[in-house]
Coordinates of C-alpha atoms in Angstrom, one line a residue:
X1 CA 102.3 98.0 63.7
X2 CA 101.4 99.9 66.9
X3 CA 102.1 96.8 68.8
X4 CA 105.8 96.8 67.4
X5 CA 106.6 100.4 67.9
X6 CA 105.4 99.7 71.7
X7 CA 107.5 96.9 71.8
X8 CA 110.7 99.0 70.7
X9 CA 109.8 101.6 73.0
X10 CA 109.8 99.2 75.9
X11 CA 113.2 98.0 75.2
X12 CA 114.6 101.3 74.4
X13 CA 113.1 103.5 77.2
X14 CA 111.4 101.5 79.9
X15 CA 111.0 104.7 82.1
X16 CA 109.0 106.7 79.5
X17 CA 106.6 103.6 79.0
X18 CA 106.1 103.2 82.9
X19 CA 105.0 107.0 82.8
X20 CA 103.0 106.5 79.8
X21 CA 101.4 103.6 81.5
X22 CA 100.7 105.7 84.6
X23 CA 99.0 108.5 82.4
X24 CA 96.8 106.1 80.4
X25 CA 95.4 104.2 83.7
X26 CA 95.0 107.6 85.5
X27 CA 93.0 109.0 82.5
X28 CA 90.8 106.3 82.7
X29 CA 90.0 106.9 86.4
X30 CA 89.7 110.7 85.5
X31 CA 87.3 110.4 82.6
X32 CA 84.6 108.2 84.9
X33 CA 86.0 109.6 88.1
X34 CA 85.7 106.1 89.4
X35 CA 86.4 102.6 88.9
X36 CA 83.1 100.7 89.5
X37 CA 79.5 101.6 89.4
X38 CA 79.5 101.9 93.2
X39 CA 82.3 104.4 93.1
X40 CA 80.3 106.4 90.4
X41 CA 77.2 106.6 93.0
X42 CA 79.9 108.0 95.3
X43 CA 80.8 110.4 93.3
X44 CA 77.4 111.5 91.7
X45 CA 75.6 111.5 95.3
X46 CA 78.9 112.1 97.6
X47 CA 77.4 109.4 99.7
X48 CA 78.7 106.2 101.0
X49 CA 75.1 105.1 101.9
X50 CA 75.5 102.4 99.2
X51 CA 79.2 101.8 99.2
X52 CA 80.9 99.4 101.4
X53 CA 84.3 100.3 101.4
X54 CA 85.6 97.9 103.7
X55 CA 84.0 94.9 101.8
X56 CA 85.0 96.4 98.3
X57 CA 88.4 94.6 97.8
X58 CA 89.2 96.0 94.6
X59 CA 89.5 99.5 96.0
X60 CA 92.2 98.3 98.2
X61 CA 94.4 96.9 95.6
X62 CA 97.0 99.6 94.5
X63 CA 96.4 98.5 90.7
X64 CA 92.9 100.1 91.1
X65 CA 94.3 103.6 91.3
X66 CA 96.4 103.7 88.0
X67 CA 99.7 102.8 89.3
X68 CA 102.0 101.0 87.0
X69 CA 103.0 97.4 87.7
X70 CA 106.5 98.5 88.1
X71 CA 105.7 101.0 90.9
X72 CA 103.4 98.7 92.7
X73 CA 106.2 96.1 92.6
X74 CA 108.4 98.5 94.3
X75 CA 105.9 99.2 96.8
X76 CA 105.0 95.6 97.5
X77 CA 108.8 94.9 97.8
X78 CA 108.5 97.8 100.7
X79 CA 106.0 95.9 102.4
X80 CA 103.1 97.8 101.1
X81 CA 100.6 95.4 99.4
X82 CA 97.3 97.0 100.0
X83 CA 95.5 100.0 101.1
X84 CA 93.8 100.4 104.2
X85 CA 90.1 101.1 104.5
X86 CA 90.8 104.8 106.1
X87 CA 93.3 105.2 102.9
X88 CA 90.7 104.2 100.5
X89 CA 88.3 106.6 102.1
X90 CA 90.5 109.4 102.3
X91 CA 91.5 109.0 98.5
X92 CA 87.7 109.0 97.6
X93 CA 87.2 112.4 99.6
X94 CA 90.3 113.9 97.4
X95 CA 88.8 112.7 94.4
X96 CA 85.4 114.3 95.0
X97 CA 84.5 117.2 92.3
X98 CA 84.9 120.8 94.0
X99 CA 81.7 122.2 95.4
X100 CA 79.9 124.4 92.8
X101 CA 79.9 127.4 95.2
X102 CA 83.5 127.2 95.8
X103 CA 85.6 129.7 93.8
X104 CA 88.4 127.0 93.5
X105 CA 88.5 124.4 90.6
X106 CA 90.1 121.7 92.6
X107 CA 89.1 119.8 95.8
X108 CA 91.7 120.7 98.6
X109 CA 92.2 117.9 101.2
X110 CA 93.2 118.1 105.1
X111 CA 93.5 114.8 106.6
X112 CA 94.8 113.6 110.2
X113 CA 96.2 110.0 111.1
X114 CA 98.4 108.7 113.7
X115 CA 101.8 108.6 113.2
X116 CA 103.0 105.4 110.8
X117 CA 99.4 105.1 109.8
X118 CA 100.2 105.5 106.2
X119 CA 99.7 109.2 105.7
X120 CA 102.3 109.6 103.0
X121 CA 101.0 106.7 100.6
X122 CA 98.0 108.8 100.4
X123 CA 99.7 111.7 99.3
X124 CA 102.1 109.9 96.8
X125 CA 99.1 108.4 95.1
X126 CA 97.5 111.8 94.9
X127 CA 100.6 113.3 93.5
X128 CA 101.0 110.4 90.7
X129 CA 97.4 111.3 89.7
X130 CA 98.2 114.8 89.6
X131 CA 101.3 114.5 87.2
X132 CA 99.3 112.1 85.1
X133 CA 96.6 114.5 84.7
X134 CA 98.1 117.7 84.4
X135 CA 101.9 117.7 84.5
X136 CA 103.2 120.7 85.9
X137 CA 105.0 120.8 89.1
X138 CA 104.1 119.6 92.6
X139 CA 105.5 121.1 95.8
X140 CA 106.2 118.7 98.6
X141 CA 106.6 120.9 101.7
X142 CA 108.1 119.5 104.9
X143 CA 109.4 121.6 108.0
X144 CA 113.1 120.4 108.4
X145 CA 116.0 119.8 105.9
X146 CA 116.8 116.5 107.4
X147 CA 113.2 115.2 106.3
X148 CA 113.4 116.9 102.6
X149 CA 116.5 114.8 102.1
X150 CA 114.8 111.6 103.4
X151 CA 111.9 112.2 101.5
X152 CA 113.8 113.1 98.3
X153 CA 115.8 109.5 98.5
X154 CA 112.6 107.8 99.1
X155 CA 110.7 109.3 96.2
X156 CA 113.6 109.3 93.8
X157 CA 113.8 105.2 95.2
X158 CA 110.2 104.5 94.7
X159 CA 109.6 106.3 91.3
X160 CA 112.8 105.6 89.6
X161 CA 111.1 103.6 86.8
X162 CA 109.3 106.4 85.7
X163 CA 110.5 109.7 84.2
X164 CA 109.6 111.9 87.1
X165 CA 112.0 114.4 88.1
X166 CA 112.5 114.8 92.0
X167 CA 114.7 117.5 93.5
X168 CA 115.2 118.8 96.8
X169 CA 115.0 122.7 97.5
X170 CA 116.8 123.8 100.9
X171 CA 119.4 126.1 102.3
X172 CA 122.2 126.2 99.3
X173 CA 120.3 123.0 97.6
X174 CA 118.7 123.6 94.5
X175 CA 118.3 127.4 93.0
X176 CA 116.3 127.4 89.8
X177 CA 112.7 125.5 89.4
X178 CA 113.5 124.2 85.9
X179 CA 110.9 122.4 83.5
X180 CA 112.5 119.0 84.4
X181 CA 111.4 119.1 88.0
X182 CA 108.1 117.4 88.5
X183 CA 108.1 117.4 92.4
X184 CA 110.1 120.0 94.3
X185 CA 110.8 118.7 97.9
X186 CA 111.2 122.0 99.5
X187 CA 111.2 123.4 103.2
X188 CA 108.9 126.3 104.0
X189 CA 111.2 128.9 103.4
X190 CA 112.2 127.5 100.0
X191 CA 108.7 126.7 99.0
X192 CA 107.7 130.5 99.4
X193 CA 110.8 131.5 97.5
X194 CA 110.0 129.0 94.7
X195 CA 106.4 130.2 94.5
X196 CA 107.4 133.8 94.2
X197 CA 110.0 132.8 91.3
X198 CA 107.2 131.2 89.7
X199 CA 105.0 134.5 90.0
X200 CA 107.8 136.9 88.9
X201 CA 108.4 134.8 85.7
X202 CA 105.1 134.2 84.8
X203 CA 105.0 130.7 85.2
X204 CA 102.5 130.4 88.2
X205 CA 100.3 127.5 85.8
X206 CA 103.2 125.5 86.0
X207 CA 102.4 124.8 89.7
X208 CA 99.5 122.2 89.8
X209 CA 99.6 120.8 93.5
X210 CA 100.9 121.8 96.9
X211 CA 101.2 119.1 99.6
X212 CA 102.1 120.1 102.9
X213 CA 103.5 117.5 105.4
X214 CA 103.2 118.2 109.3
X215 CA 100.8 121.0 108.4
X216 CA 100.3 121.5 112.3
X217 CA 103.6 123.6 111.9
X218 CA 101.3 126.6 111.0
X219 CA 100.9 126.8 114.9
X220 CA 104.8 127.1 115.4
X221 CA 105.7 130.6 117.0
X222 CA 108.8 131.1 114.8
X223 CA 108.1 129.6 111.2
X224 CA 104.1 129.2 111.1
X225 CA 103.7 132.6 109.7
X226 CA 105.9 131.5 106.8
X227 CA 103.3 128.7 105.9
X228 CA 100.4 130.9 106.3
X229 CA 102.0 133.1 103.7
X230 CA 102.6 130.5 101.2
X231 CA 98.7 128.7 101.8
X232 CA 97.1 132.2 101.4
X233 CA 99.2 132.9 98.4
X234 CA 98.1 129.9 96.8
X235 CA 94.6 130.1 98.1
X236 CA 93.7 133.6 97.0
X237 CA 95.9 133.6 93.5
X238 CA 96.1 130.1 92.3
X239 CA 92.5 128.5 91.8
X240 CA 93.7 125.7 89.8
X241 CA 96.4 124.4 92.5
X242 CA 95.2 121.6 94.6
X243 CA 96.2 121.7 98.3
X244 CA 96.8 118.7 100.4
X245 CA 98.0 118.9 104.1
X246 CA 98.6 115.9 106.6
X247 CA 99.5 115.6 110.2
X248 CA 99.2 113.4 113.1
X249 CA 98.3 116.3 115.4
X250 CA 96.1 118.8 114.4
X251 CA 93.8 120.2 117.3
X252 CA 91.9 122.8 115.4
X253 CA 91.5 120.8 112.1
X254 CA 88.2 121.9 111.3
X255 CA 88.9 125.4 111.4
X256 CA 92.0 125.0 109.2
X257 CA 90.0 123.0 106.5
X258 CA 87.2 125.6 106.6
X259 CA 89.9 128.3 106.2
X260 CA 91.4 126.3 103.2
X261 CA 87.9 125.3 101.5
X262 CA 89.3 121.7 102.3
X263 CA 87.6 118.3 102.5
X264 CA 88.2 117.2 106.1
X265 CA 89.2 113.3 107.1
X266 CA 90.1 112.2 110.4
X267 CA 91.0 108.8 111.2
X268 CA 92.5 107.3 114.7
X269 CA 93.4 103.8 112.8
X270 CA 96.8 102.5 113.9
X271 CA 98.1 99.4 112.0
X272 CA 100.1 98.7 115.2
X273 CA 98.7 98.7 118.8
X274 CA 100.2 101.5 120.9
X275 CA 100.8 100.8 124.4
X276 CA 102.0 103.4 126.8
X277 CA 104.4 102.7 130.1
X278 CA 105.7 105.2 132.6
X279 CA 109.2 104.5 134.2
X280 CA 109.3 106.4 137.7
X281 CA 112.2 105.5 140.4
X282 CA 112.7 102.2 138.2
X283 CA 109.0 101.0 138.7
X284 CA 107.2 100.4 135.4
X285 CA 103.7 101.3 135.1
X286 CA 101.0 100.6 132.4
X287 CA 98.7 103.3 131.2
X288 CA 94.8 102.6 131.0
X289 CA 92.3 104.8 129.8
X290 CA 91.9 107.5 127.4
X291 CA 95.7 107.8 127.0
X292 CA 95.8 104.3 125.2
X293 CA 93.8 105.8 122.4
X294 CA 94.8 109.3 122.6
X295 CA 98.5 109.8 123.1
X296 CA 98.3 113.7 124.1
X297 CA 96.4 112.8 127.1
X298 CA 97.9 114.7 130.0
X299 CA 99.4 112.1 132.4
X300 CA 100.7 114.9 134.8
X301 CA 97.8 114.4 137.3
X302 CA 99.1 110.5 137.8
X303 CA 102.5 111.2 137.5
X304 CA 102.1 113.4 140.8
X305 CA 100.4 110.8 142.5
X306 CA 103.1 108.1 141.2
X307 CA 105.8 110.7 142.7
X308 CA 104.0 111.5 145.8
X309 CA 103.5 107.6 146.3
X310 CA 107.4 107.0 145.7
X311 CA 108.0 109.8 148.3
X312 CA 105.5 108.1 150.8
X313 CA 105.4 104.6 150.2
X314 CA 102.6 103.8 152.8
X315 CA 100.2 105.7 150.2
X316 CA 98.5 104.3 147.2
X317 CA 99.1 105.5 143.8
X318 CA 95.1 106.2 143.6
X319 CA 93.6 106.9 146.6
X320 CA 90.2 105.8 147.0
X321 CA 87.5 108.5 145.7
X322 CA 90.0 109.9 143.6
X323 CA 89.3 110.3 140.1
X324 CA 92.4 109.8 137.8
X325 CA 91.8 109.4 134.0
X326 CA 94.2 108.0 132.7
X327 CA 95.3 105.9 135.4
X328 CA 98.7 104.1 136.2
X329 CA 99.1 100.6 137.3
X330 CA 102.4 99.1 138.4
X331 CA 103.5 96.1 136.3
X332 CA 107.2 95.4 137.7
X333 CA 110.0 96.7 139.2
X334 CA 113.2 96.7 137.4
X335 CA 116.4 95.4 138.8
X336 CA 118.9 97.0 141.4
X337 CA 120.1 100.5 140.1
X338 CA 123.4 100.6 138.9
X339 CA 126.0 103.2 138.5
X340 CA 125.9 103.4 134.9
X341 CA 121.9 103.1 134.4
X342 CA 120.5 104.7 137.4
X343 CA 117.1 105.4 136.0
X344 CA 116.8 101.8 134.2
X345 CA 117.0 103.5 130.6
X346 CA 119.7 100.9 129.7
X347 CA 118.0 97.9 130.7
X348 CA 114.7 98.9 129.1
X349 CA 116.4 99.4 125.8
X350 CA 118.5 96.5 126.0
X351 CA 115.2 94.3 126.7
X352 CA 113.5 95.8 123.4
X353 CA 116.7 95.1 121.3
X354 CA 116.8 91.6 122.6
X355 CA 113.1 91.0 121.8
X356 CA 114.0 91.8 117.7
X357 CA 112.5 95.3 118.3
X358 CA 114.1 99.0 117.4
X359 CA 114.1 101.8 119.9
X360 CA 113.8 105.7 119.5
X361 CA 114.9 107.7 122.1
X362 CA 113.9 111.3 122.6
X363 CA 115.8 113.6 124.8
X364 CA 115.3 117.3 126.0
X365 CA 118.4 118.7 124.8
X366 CA 121.5 118.1 122.8
X367 CA 123.6 117.3 125.5
X368 CA 121.3 114.8 126.8
X369 CA 121.3 113.1 123.7
X370 CA 125.0 112.9 123.9
X371 CA 124.8 111.5 127.2
X372 CA 122.4 108.9 126.5
X373 CA 124.3 107.8 123.3

């Protein structure tokens, strides 16, 4: 009889069934805090000594984390077929019980990974888990309106098979935070307004989780204080709200995790190898040394040597006895300069596109963007 009612529900409301399946799978994960004996040992002892995460294939499968088949199918269509090892480790870190001495009832998490390393997927799984456990509302905080619209479209597309209400809040978009909003994708300013609204209306318990993308915006001289205010409110007046912050660049990440009483996870893993090239006077140089692993490495000393060598051709880029880390080695010389392409930008873009790749250009001003276009 129960099976007949379930089959009828599958036909009449597939979205409701998908969310029901999500809640059931997540509840199983919550009840045991793990999906295998090895994970149970991890949660009880907070140690990975006996847990070979890299060799445990079940942990890398999306279905192991409670995601419904319909959602898994959409991820696979988007090219996400399994989790990276660092994502598994990061998720396990977030699922650890809060320390007994902590005033908070939830485990906060701060994690850092290179761009395109898969940070958002970790946050998405944690959000789905949270919605299945406690329902309520999740704030997904982003720094810019364009990014909010992008995340809104993405989440609505990925989760369209479940009855999860996703709405954007920024500028004039979105006003009241109604009960049908499960995920509020909002800018920093609107997140503060929405949080104040919940407090004023006595609905503070409605907020269950806050995910902050680009949390390094805390250091922004114009808007950083607004994000700090938001996190401070949650930290000191909402112990039941789980905080998750992610970024690709966090110079003081240890201090930040300490302030937020959060678990910390950092990885330098890149799914695609990063190669750095520098073009000066139509000469293309390869970067070697620390800059290949650390994109933030200061290239100014080597660039000054390159420019000096260009001005005085008889001098070498790196003179004997000079320490230059990272170092630059000339790869090739671009074709002769053209009036429409004096610095070789058009040639480099054309070569990349012909190779079947895409190009993303960053310019120092709006006017420069228009000129390049």
